[in-house]
Tab-separated table of C-alpha atoms in Angstrom:
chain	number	residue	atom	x	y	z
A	28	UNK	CA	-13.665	13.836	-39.037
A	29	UNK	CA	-14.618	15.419	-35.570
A	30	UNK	CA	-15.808	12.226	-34.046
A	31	UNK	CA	-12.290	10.171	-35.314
A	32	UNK	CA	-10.097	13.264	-34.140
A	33	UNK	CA	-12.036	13.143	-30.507
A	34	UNK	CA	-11.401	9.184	-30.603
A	35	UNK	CA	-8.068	9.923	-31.603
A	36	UNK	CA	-7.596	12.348	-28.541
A	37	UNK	CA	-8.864	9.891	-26.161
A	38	UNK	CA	-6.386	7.161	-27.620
A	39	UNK	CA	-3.577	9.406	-26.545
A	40	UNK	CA	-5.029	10.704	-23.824
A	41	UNK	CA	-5.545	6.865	-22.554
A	42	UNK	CA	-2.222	5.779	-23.123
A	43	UNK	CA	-0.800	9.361	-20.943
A	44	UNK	CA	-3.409	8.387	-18.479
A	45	UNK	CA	-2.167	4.809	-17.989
A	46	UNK	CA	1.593	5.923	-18.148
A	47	UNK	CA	0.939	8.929	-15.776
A	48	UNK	CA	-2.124	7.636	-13.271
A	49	UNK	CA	1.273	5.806	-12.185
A	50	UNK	CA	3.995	8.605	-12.995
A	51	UNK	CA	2.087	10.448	-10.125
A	52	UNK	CA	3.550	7.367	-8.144
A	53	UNK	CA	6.661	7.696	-9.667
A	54	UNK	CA	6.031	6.055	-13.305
A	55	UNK	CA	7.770	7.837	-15.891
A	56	UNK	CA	6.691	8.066	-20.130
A	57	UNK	CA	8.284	6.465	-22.091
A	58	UNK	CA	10.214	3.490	-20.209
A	59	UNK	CA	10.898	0.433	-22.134
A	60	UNK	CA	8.147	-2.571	-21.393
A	61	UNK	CA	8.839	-5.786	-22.578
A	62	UNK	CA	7.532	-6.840	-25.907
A	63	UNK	CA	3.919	-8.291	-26.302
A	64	UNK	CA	3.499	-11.137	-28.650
A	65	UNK	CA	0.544	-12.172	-28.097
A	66	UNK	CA	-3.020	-11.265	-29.978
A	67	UNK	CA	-4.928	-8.386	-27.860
A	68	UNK	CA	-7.839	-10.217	-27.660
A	69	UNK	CA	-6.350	-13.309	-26.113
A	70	UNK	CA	-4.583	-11.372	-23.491
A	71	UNK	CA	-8.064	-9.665	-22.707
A	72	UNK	CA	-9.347	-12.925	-22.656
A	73	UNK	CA	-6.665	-13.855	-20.079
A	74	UNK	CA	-7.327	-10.862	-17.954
A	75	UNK	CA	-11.048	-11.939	-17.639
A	76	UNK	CA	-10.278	-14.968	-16.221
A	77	UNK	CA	-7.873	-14.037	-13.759
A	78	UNK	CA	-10.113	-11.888	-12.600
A	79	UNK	CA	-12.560	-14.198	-12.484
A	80	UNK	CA	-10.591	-16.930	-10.600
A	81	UNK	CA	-8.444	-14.556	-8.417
A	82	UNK	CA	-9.213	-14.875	-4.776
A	83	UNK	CA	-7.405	-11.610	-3.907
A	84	UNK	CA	-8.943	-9.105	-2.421
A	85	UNK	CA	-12.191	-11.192	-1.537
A	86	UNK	CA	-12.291	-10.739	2.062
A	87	UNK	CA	-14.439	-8.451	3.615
A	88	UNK	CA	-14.990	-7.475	7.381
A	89	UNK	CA	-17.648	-5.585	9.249
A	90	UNK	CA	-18.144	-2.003	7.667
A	91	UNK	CA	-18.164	1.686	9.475
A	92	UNK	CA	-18.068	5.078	8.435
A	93	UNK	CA	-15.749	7.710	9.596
A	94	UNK	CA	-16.224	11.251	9.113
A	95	UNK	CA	-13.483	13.572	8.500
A	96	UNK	CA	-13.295	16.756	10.199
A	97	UNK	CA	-14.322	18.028	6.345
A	98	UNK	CA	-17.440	16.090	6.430
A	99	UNK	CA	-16.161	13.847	4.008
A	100	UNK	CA	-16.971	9.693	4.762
A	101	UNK	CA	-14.357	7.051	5.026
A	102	UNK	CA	-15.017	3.862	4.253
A	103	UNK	CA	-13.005	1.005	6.769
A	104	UNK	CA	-13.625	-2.650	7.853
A	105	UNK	CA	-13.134	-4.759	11.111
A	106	UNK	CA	-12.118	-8.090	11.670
A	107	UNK	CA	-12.980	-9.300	14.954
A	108	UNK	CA	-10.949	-13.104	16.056
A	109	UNK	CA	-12.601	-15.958	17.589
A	110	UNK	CA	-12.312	-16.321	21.240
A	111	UNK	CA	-10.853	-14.565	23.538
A	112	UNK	CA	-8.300	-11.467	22.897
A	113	UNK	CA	-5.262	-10.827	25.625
A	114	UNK	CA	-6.557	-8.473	27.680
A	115	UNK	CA	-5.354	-4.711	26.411
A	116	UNK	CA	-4.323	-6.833	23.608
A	117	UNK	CA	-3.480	-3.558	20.837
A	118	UNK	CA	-5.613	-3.450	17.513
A	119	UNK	CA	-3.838	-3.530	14.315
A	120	UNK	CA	-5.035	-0.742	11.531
A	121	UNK	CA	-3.652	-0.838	8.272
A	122	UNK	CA	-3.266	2.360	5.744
A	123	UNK	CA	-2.621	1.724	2.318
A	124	UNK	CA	-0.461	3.704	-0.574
A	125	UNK	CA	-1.386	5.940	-3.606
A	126	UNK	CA	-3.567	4.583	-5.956
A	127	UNK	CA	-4.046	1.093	-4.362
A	128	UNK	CA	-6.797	0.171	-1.809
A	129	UNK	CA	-7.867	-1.519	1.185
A	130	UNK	CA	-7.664	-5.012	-0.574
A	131	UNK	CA	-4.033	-4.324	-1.242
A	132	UNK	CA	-3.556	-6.046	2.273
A	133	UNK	CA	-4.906	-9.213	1.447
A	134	UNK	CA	-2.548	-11.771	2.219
A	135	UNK	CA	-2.029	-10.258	5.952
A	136	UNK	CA	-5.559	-10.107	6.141
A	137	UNK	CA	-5.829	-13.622	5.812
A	138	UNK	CA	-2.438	-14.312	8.473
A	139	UNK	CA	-4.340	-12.161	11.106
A	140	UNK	CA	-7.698	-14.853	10.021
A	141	UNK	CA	-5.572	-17.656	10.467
A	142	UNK	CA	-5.994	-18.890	6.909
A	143	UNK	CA	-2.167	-17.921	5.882
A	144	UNK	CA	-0.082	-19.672	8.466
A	145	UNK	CA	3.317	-17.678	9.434
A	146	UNK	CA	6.305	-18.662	10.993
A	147	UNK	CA	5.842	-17.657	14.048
A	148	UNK	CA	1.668	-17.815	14.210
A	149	UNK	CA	0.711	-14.574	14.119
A	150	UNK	CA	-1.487	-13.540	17.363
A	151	UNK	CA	-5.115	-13.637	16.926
A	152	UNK	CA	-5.876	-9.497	17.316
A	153	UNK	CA	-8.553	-6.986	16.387
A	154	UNK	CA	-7.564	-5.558	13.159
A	155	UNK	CA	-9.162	-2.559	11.055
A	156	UNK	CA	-8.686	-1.524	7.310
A	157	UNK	CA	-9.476	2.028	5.799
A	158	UNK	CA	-9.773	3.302	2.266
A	159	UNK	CA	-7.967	6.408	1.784
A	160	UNK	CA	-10.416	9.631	0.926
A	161	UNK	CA	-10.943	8.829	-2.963
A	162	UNK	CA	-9.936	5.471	-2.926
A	163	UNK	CA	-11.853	2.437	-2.783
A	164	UNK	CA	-15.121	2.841	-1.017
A	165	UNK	CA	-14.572	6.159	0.633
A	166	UNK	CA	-16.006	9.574	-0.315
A	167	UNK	CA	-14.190	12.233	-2.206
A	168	UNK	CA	-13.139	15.861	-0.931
A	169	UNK	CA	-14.174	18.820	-2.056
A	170	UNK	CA	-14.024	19.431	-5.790
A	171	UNK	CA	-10.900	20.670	-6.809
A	172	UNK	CA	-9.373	20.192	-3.412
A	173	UNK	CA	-5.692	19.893	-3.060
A	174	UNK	CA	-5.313	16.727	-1.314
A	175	UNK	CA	-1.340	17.158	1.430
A	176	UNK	CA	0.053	14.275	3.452
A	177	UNK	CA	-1.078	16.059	6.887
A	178	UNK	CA	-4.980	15.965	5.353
A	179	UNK	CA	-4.370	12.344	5.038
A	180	UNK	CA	-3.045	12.320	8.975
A	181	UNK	CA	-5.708	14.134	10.046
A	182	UNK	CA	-8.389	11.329	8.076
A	183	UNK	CA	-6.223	8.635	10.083
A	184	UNK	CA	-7.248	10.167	13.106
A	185	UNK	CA	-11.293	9.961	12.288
A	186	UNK	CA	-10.867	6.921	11.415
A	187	UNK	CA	-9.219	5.893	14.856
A	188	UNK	CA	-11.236	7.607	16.393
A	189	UNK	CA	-14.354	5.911	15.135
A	190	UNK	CA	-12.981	2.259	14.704
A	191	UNK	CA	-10.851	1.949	18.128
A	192	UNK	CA	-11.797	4.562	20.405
A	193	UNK	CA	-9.954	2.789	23.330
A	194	UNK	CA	-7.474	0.694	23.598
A	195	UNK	CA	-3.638	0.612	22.762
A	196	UNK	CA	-3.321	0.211	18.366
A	197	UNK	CA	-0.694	-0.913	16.237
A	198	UNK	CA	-0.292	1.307	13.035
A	199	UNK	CA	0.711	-0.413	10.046
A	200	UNK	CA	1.538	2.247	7.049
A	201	UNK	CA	2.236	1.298	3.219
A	202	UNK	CA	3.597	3.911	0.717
A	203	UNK	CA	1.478	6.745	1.153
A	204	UNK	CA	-0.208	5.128	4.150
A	205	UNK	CA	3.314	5.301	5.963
A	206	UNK	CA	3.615	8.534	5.167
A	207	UNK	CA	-0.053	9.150	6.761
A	208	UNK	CA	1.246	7.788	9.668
A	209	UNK	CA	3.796	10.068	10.465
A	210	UNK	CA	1.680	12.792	9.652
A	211	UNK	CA	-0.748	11.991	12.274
A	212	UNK	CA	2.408	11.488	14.909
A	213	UNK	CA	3.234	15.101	13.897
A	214	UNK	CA	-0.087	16.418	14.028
A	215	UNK	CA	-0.683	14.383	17.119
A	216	UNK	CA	2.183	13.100	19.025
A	217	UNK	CA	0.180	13.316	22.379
A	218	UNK	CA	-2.304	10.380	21.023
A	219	UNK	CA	0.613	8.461	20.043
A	220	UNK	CA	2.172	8.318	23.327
A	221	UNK	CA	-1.185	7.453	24.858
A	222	UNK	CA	-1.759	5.082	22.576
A	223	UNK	CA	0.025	3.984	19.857
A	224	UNK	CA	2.068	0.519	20.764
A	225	UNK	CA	4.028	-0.436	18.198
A	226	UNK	CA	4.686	0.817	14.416
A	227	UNK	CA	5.443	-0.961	10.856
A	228	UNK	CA	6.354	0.876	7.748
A	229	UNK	CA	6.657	-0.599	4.695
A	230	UNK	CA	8.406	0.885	1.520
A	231	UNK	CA	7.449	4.227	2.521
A	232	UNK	CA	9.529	7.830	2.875
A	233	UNK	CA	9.641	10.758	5.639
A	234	UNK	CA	10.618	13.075	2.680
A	235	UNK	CA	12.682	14.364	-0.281
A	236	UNK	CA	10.559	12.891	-2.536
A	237	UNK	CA	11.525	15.102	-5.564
A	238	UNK	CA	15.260	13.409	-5.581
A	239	UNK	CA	13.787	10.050	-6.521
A	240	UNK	CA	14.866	9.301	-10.357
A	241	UNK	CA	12.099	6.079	-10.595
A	242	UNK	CA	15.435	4.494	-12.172
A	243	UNK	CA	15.399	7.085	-15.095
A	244	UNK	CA	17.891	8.696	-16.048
A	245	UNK	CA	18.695	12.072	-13.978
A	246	UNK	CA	17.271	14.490	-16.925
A	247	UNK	CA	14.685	12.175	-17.629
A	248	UNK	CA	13.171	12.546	-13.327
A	249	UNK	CA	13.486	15.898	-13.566
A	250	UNK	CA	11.465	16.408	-16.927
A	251	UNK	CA	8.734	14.051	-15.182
A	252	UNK	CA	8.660	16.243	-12.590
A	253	UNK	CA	8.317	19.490	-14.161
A	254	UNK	CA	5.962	18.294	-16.752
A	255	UNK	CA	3.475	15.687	-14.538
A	256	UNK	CA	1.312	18.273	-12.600
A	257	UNK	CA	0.528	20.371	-15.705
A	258	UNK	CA	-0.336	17.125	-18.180
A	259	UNK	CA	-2.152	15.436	-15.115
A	260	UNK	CA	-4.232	18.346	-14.781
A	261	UNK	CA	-5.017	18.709	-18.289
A	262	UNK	CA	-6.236	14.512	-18.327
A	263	UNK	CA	-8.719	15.201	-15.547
A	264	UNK	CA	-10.476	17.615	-16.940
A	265	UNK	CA	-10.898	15.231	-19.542
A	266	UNK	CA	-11.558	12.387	-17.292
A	267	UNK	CA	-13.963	10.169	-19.044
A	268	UNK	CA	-11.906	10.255	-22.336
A	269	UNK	CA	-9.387	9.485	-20.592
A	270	UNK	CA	-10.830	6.195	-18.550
A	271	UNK	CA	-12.200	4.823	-22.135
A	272	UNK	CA	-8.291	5.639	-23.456
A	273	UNK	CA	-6.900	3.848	-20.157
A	274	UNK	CA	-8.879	0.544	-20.952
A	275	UNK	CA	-7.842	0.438	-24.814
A	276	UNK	CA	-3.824	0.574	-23.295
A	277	UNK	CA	-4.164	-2.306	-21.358
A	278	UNK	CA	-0.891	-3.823	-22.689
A	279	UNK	CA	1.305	-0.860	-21.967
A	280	UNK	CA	-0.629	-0.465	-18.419
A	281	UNK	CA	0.289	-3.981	-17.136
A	282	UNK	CA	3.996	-3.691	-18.532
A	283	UNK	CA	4.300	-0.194	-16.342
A	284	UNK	CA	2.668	-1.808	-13.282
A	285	UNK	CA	4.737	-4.781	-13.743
A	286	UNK	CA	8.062	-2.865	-13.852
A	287	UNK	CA	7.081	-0.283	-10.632
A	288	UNK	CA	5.496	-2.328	-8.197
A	289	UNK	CA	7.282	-5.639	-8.185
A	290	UNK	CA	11.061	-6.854	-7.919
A	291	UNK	CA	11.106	-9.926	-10.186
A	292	UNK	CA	9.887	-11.114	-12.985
A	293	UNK	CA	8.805	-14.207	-11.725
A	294	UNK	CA	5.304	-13.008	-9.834
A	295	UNK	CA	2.284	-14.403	-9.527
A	296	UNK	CA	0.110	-13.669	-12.896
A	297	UNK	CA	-3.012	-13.313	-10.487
A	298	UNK	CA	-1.097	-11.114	-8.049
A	299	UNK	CA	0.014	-8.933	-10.517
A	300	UNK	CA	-3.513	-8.817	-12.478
A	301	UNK	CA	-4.403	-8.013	-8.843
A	302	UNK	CA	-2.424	-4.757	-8.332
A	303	UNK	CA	-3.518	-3.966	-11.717
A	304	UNK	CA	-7.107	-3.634	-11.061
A	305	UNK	CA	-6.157	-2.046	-7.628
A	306	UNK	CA	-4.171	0.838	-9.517
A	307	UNK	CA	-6.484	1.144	-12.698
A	308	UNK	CA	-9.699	1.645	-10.447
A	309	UNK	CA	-8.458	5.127	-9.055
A	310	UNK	CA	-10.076	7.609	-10.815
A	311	UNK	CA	-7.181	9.927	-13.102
A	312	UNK	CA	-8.739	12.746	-11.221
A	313	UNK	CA	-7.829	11.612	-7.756
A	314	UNK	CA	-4.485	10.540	-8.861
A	315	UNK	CA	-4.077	13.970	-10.091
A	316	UNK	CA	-5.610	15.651	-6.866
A	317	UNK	CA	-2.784	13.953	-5.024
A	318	UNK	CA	0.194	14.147	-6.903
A	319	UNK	CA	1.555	17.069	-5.216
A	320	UNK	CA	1.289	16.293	-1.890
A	321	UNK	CA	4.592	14.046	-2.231
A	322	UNK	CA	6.977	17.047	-3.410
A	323	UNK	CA	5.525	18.833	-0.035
A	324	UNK	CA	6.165	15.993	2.527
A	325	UNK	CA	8.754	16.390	5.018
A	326	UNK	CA	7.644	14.254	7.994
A	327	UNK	CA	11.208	13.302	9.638
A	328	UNK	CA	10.852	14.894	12.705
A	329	UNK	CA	7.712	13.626	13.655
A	330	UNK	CA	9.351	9.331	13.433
A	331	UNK	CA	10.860	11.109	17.032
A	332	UNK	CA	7.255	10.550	18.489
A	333	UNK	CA	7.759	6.853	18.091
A	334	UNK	CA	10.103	6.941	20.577
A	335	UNK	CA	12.113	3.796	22.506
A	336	UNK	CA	10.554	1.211	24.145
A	337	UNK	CA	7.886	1.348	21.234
A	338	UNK	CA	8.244	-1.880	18.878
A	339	UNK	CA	8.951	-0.050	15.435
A	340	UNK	CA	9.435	-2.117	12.060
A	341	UNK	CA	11.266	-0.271	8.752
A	342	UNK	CA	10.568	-2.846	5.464
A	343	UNK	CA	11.248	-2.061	2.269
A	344	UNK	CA	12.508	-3.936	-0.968
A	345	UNK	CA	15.773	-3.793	-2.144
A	346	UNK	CA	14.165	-3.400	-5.575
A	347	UNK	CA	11.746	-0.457	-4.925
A	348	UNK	CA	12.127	2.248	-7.969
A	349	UNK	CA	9.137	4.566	-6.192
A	350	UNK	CA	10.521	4.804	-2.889
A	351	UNK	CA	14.228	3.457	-2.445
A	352	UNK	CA	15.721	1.386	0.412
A	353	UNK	CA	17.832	4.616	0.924
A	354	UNK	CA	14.920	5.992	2.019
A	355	UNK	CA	14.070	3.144	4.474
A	356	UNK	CA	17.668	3.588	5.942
A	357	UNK	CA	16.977	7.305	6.182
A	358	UNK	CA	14.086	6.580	8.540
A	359	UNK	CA	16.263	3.902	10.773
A	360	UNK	CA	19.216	6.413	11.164
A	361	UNK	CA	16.296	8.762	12.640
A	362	UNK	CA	14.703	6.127	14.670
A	363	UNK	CA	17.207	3.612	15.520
A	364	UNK	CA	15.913	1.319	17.776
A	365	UNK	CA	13.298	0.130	14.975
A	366	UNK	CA	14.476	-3.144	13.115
A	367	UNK	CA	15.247	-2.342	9.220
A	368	UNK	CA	14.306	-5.243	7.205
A	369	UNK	CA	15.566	-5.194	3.233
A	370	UNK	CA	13.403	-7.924	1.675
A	371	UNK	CA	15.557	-8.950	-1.178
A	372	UNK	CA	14.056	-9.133	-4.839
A	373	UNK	CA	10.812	-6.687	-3.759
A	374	UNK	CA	9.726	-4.407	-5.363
A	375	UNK	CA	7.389	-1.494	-4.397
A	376	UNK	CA	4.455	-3.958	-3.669
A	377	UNK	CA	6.543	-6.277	-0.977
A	378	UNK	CA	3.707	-7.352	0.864
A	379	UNK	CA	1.637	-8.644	-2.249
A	380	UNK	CA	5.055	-9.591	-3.883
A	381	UNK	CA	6.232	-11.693	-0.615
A	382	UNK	CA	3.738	-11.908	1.353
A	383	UNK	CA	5.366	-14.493	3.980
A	384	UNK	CA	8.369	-12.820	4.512
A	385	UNK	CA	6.248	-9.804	5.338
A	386	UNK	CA	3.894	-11.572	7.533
A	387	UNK	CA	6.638	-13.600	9.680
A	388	UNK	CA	8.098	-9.577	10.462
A	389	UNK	CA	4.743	-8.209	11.531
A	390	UNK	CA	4.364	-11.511	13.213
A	391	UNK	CA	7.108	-10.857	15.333
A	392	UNK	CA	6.135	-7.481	15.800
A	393	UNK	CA	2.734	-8.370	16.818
A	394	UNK	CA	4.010	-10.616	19.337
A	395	UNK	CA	6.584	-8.861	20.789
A	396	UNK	CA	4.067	-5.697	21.275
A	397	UNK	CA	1.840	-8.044	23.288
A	398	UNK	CA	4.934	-8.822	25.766
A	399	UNK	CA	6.148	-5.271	25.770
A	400	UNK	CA	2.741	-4.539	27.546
A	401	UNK	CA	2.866	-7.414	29.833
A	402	UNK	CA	0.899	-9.483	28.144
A	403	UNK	CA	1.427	-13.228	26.544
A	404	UNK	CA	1.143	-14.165	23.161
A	405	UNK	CA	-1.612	-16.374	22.027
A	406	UNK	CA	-0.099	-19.626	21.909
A	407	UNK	CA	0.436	-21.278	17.812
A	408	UNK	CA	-2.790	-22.271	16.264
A	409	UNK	CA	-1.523	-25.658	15.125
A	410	UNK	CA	-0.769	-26.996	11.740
A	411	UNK	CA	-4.316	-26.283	10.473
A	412	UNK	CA	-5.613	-23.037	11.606
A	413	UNK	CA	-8.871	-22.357	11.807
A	414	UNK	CA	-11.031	-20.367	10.385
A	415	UNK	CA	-13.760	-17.529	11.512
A	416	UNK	CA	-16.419	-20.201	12.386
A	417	UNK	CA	-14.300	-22.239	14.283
A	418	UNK	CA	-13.747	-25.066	12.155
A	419	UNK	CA	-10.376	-25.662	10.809
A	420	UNK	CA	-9.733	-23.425	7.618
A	421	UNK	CA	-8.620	-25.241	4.363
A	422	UNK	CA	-5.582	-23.746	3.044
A	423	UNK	CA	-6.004	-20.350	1.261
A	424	UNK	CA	-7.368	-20.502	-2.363
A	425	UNK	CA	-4.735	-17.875	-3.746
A	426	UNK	CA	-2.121	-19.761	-6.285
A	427	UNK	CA	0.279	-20.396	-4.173
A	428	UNK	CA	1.753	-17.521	-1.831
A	429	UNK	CA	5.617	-17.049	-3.024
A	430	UNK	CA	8.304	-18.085	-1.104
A	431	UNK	CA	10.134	-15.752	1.708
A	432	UNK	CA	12.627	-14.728	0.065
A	433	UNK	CA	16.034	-13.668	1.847
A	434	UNK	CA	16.144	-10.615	3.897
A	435	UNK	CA	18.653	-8.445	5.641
A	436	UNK	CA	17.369	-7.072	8.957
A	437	UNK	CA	18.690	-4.753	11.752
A	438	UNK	CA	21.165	-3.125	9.621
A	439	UNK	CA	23.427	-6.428	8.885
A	440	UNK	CA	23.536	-5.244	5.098
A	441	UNK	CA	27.050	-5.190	3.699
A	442	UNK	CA	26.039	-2.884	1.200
A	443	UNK	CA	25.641	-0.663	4.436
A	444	UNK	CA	29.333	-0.190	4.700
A	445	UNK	CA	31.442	1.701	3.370
């Protein structure tokens, strides 16, 4: 009776895990998930394969170590171009979201390769990609260690530091990884206006988190948030239990990643088995280690470091339930030169959702940051790029990047109006 009560437990204790590893991110219990009519095994079966056959998240660049002012080690990787880079040409560094990884980046990965063609080319520049402390390949903090938004600015900077110690940069900032952005601007805004070129953030906040309703109902946000820290606490300490429960709620996991990280219904099965594997592979512990630090960030005031004459990019979907376009057009009323993009149909996971329409923006970016510093763009790579050993690439394995959608930019949504 012991042993079925403690396999009961981690039954239970899975299925909270799966719902709340993403609650932390703004996934609430108990939110409908479409029905699943097919037999368990086959959909494991199904899962297998895509894994198997998925090219996502197979690219892989040089490796480094960073070490964070608290000794602990983080984990990025370099892609150098062929040829020759514009002089003071910036290098692009990417910082990923909340449970998610490095690989989340994939399909801009492979623009900045030349293996995903954009429209227009994207330049051919030095580009690094970090795993967040506890995430991916990087080391963890101290036990028990409450993990804050200016921590995470302060790893950004080690990691700069280390990976581009000269040179102008081009910060690129996802979800949490936008927020870590601005935390290192407030932290510091002097290395910023040294050398920080140009900015992108994608579906991202500078603050009041806690007034997000993840498309609950009002009473139903607030009970999430008065009741997540306390039950995520109580699943890491049972953190093993609660993996094994995690894998045997499978079906309710990929209906709640489904629903909170992409727009329509209509995505890519690989893509979304993709993010699945992304979010399931953070530990309950770290997700739980984190979790507060969004209730405490307030980083407005420090978008003012990326001042004028600084390319700046706001992109967010028009479908994002974890942090809403309102959110986006909060951070373009406090730095208004930057263009606001609304990707329409996206979800929270725009740049694995549409991965063109996000790649033709930082494309433009990109490009215009090279003439801002007096510098021309490298001209189009042709109809067949090519690849890192200089023979033309084949077109990327992935099943078939979706469409661009539509998107609103520079504020010319009529929604905007009262």
């Amino acid at each position: 009776m012991k042993d079925a009560g403690g396999r009961g437990w981690a039954r239970r204790a899975g299925a909270a895990g799966a719902v709340l590893g993403l609650a932390a991110a703004g996934v609430a219990a108990g939110v409908a998930v479409e029905r699943l009519t097919v037999h368990r095994a086959v959909r494991h079966r199904a899962r297998l394969a895509l894994d198997a056959a998925g090219p996502y998240g197979s690219l892989r660049g040089t490796p480094g170590r960073a070490v964070a002012d608290d000794g602990t080690e983080l984990y990025y990787e370099t892609d150098e171009p062929e040829g020759a880079i514009p002089e003071g040409a910036p290098t692009v560094v990417f910082s990923h979201g909340y449970c998610l990884a490095q690989d989340v980046w994939h399909f801009q990965r492979a623009a900045l390769r030349g293996i995903a063609p954009t429209a227009p080319p994207t330049p051919a520049l030095r580009a690094v990609y970090w795993d967040q402390r506890g995430h991916g390949r990087s080391g963890r903090g101290r036990a028990g260690e409450t993990v804050t938004i200016d921590r995470l600015g302060r790893d950004l900077k080690a990691v700069l530091d280390a990976a581009v110690p000269n040179g102008p940069v081009v910060l690129v900032g996802h979800s949490m990884g936008g927020m870590t952005v601005m935390a290192l601007a407030h932290h510091h805004p002097g290395y910023v206006a040294e050398r920080v070129a140009a900015v992108a953030l994608l579906g991202t906040s500078a603050g009041n988190l806690t007034e997000v309703t993840y498309g609950l109902p009002a009473a139903g946000a607030r009970a999430l948030r008065r009741m997540a820290p306390g039950v995520l606490r109580t699943l890491a300490a049972r953190a093993d239990l609660v993996e094994r429960g995690r894998r045997a709620t499978a079906d309710l996991f990929t209906g709640l990643v489904k629903r909170y990280s992409f727009g329509g219904r209509d995505v890519d099965p690989g893509v979304a088995r993709f993010a699945e594997r992304l979010i399931e592979s953070v530990p309950v512990d770290v997700v739980a280690d984190f979790y507060p630090a969004f209730a405490e960030h307030d980083k407005t005031a420090a978008l003012a470091a990326f001042e004028e004459g600084r390319p700046a990019l706001i992109l967010t979907g028009d479908r994002d339930l974890l942090t809403p376009r309102e959110h986006s057009e909060a951070m373009a009323g406090a730095l208004p030169h930057a263009d606001l993009v609304v990707v329409e149909g996206a979800g929270h996971l725009v740049m694995l959702e549409h991965p063109e329409a996000v790649g033709d923006r930082l494309a433009e970016l990109l490009t215009r940051t090279i003439h801002t510093h007096g510098h021309t763009a490298p001209p189009g790579r042709g109809d067949r790029p090519r690849g890192r050993s200089g023979e033309p690439a084949e077109p990327p394995e992935s099943p078939g990047a979706p469409e661009s959608p539509g998107f609103r930019t520079d504020r010319e949504d009529p929604r905007r109006d009262p």
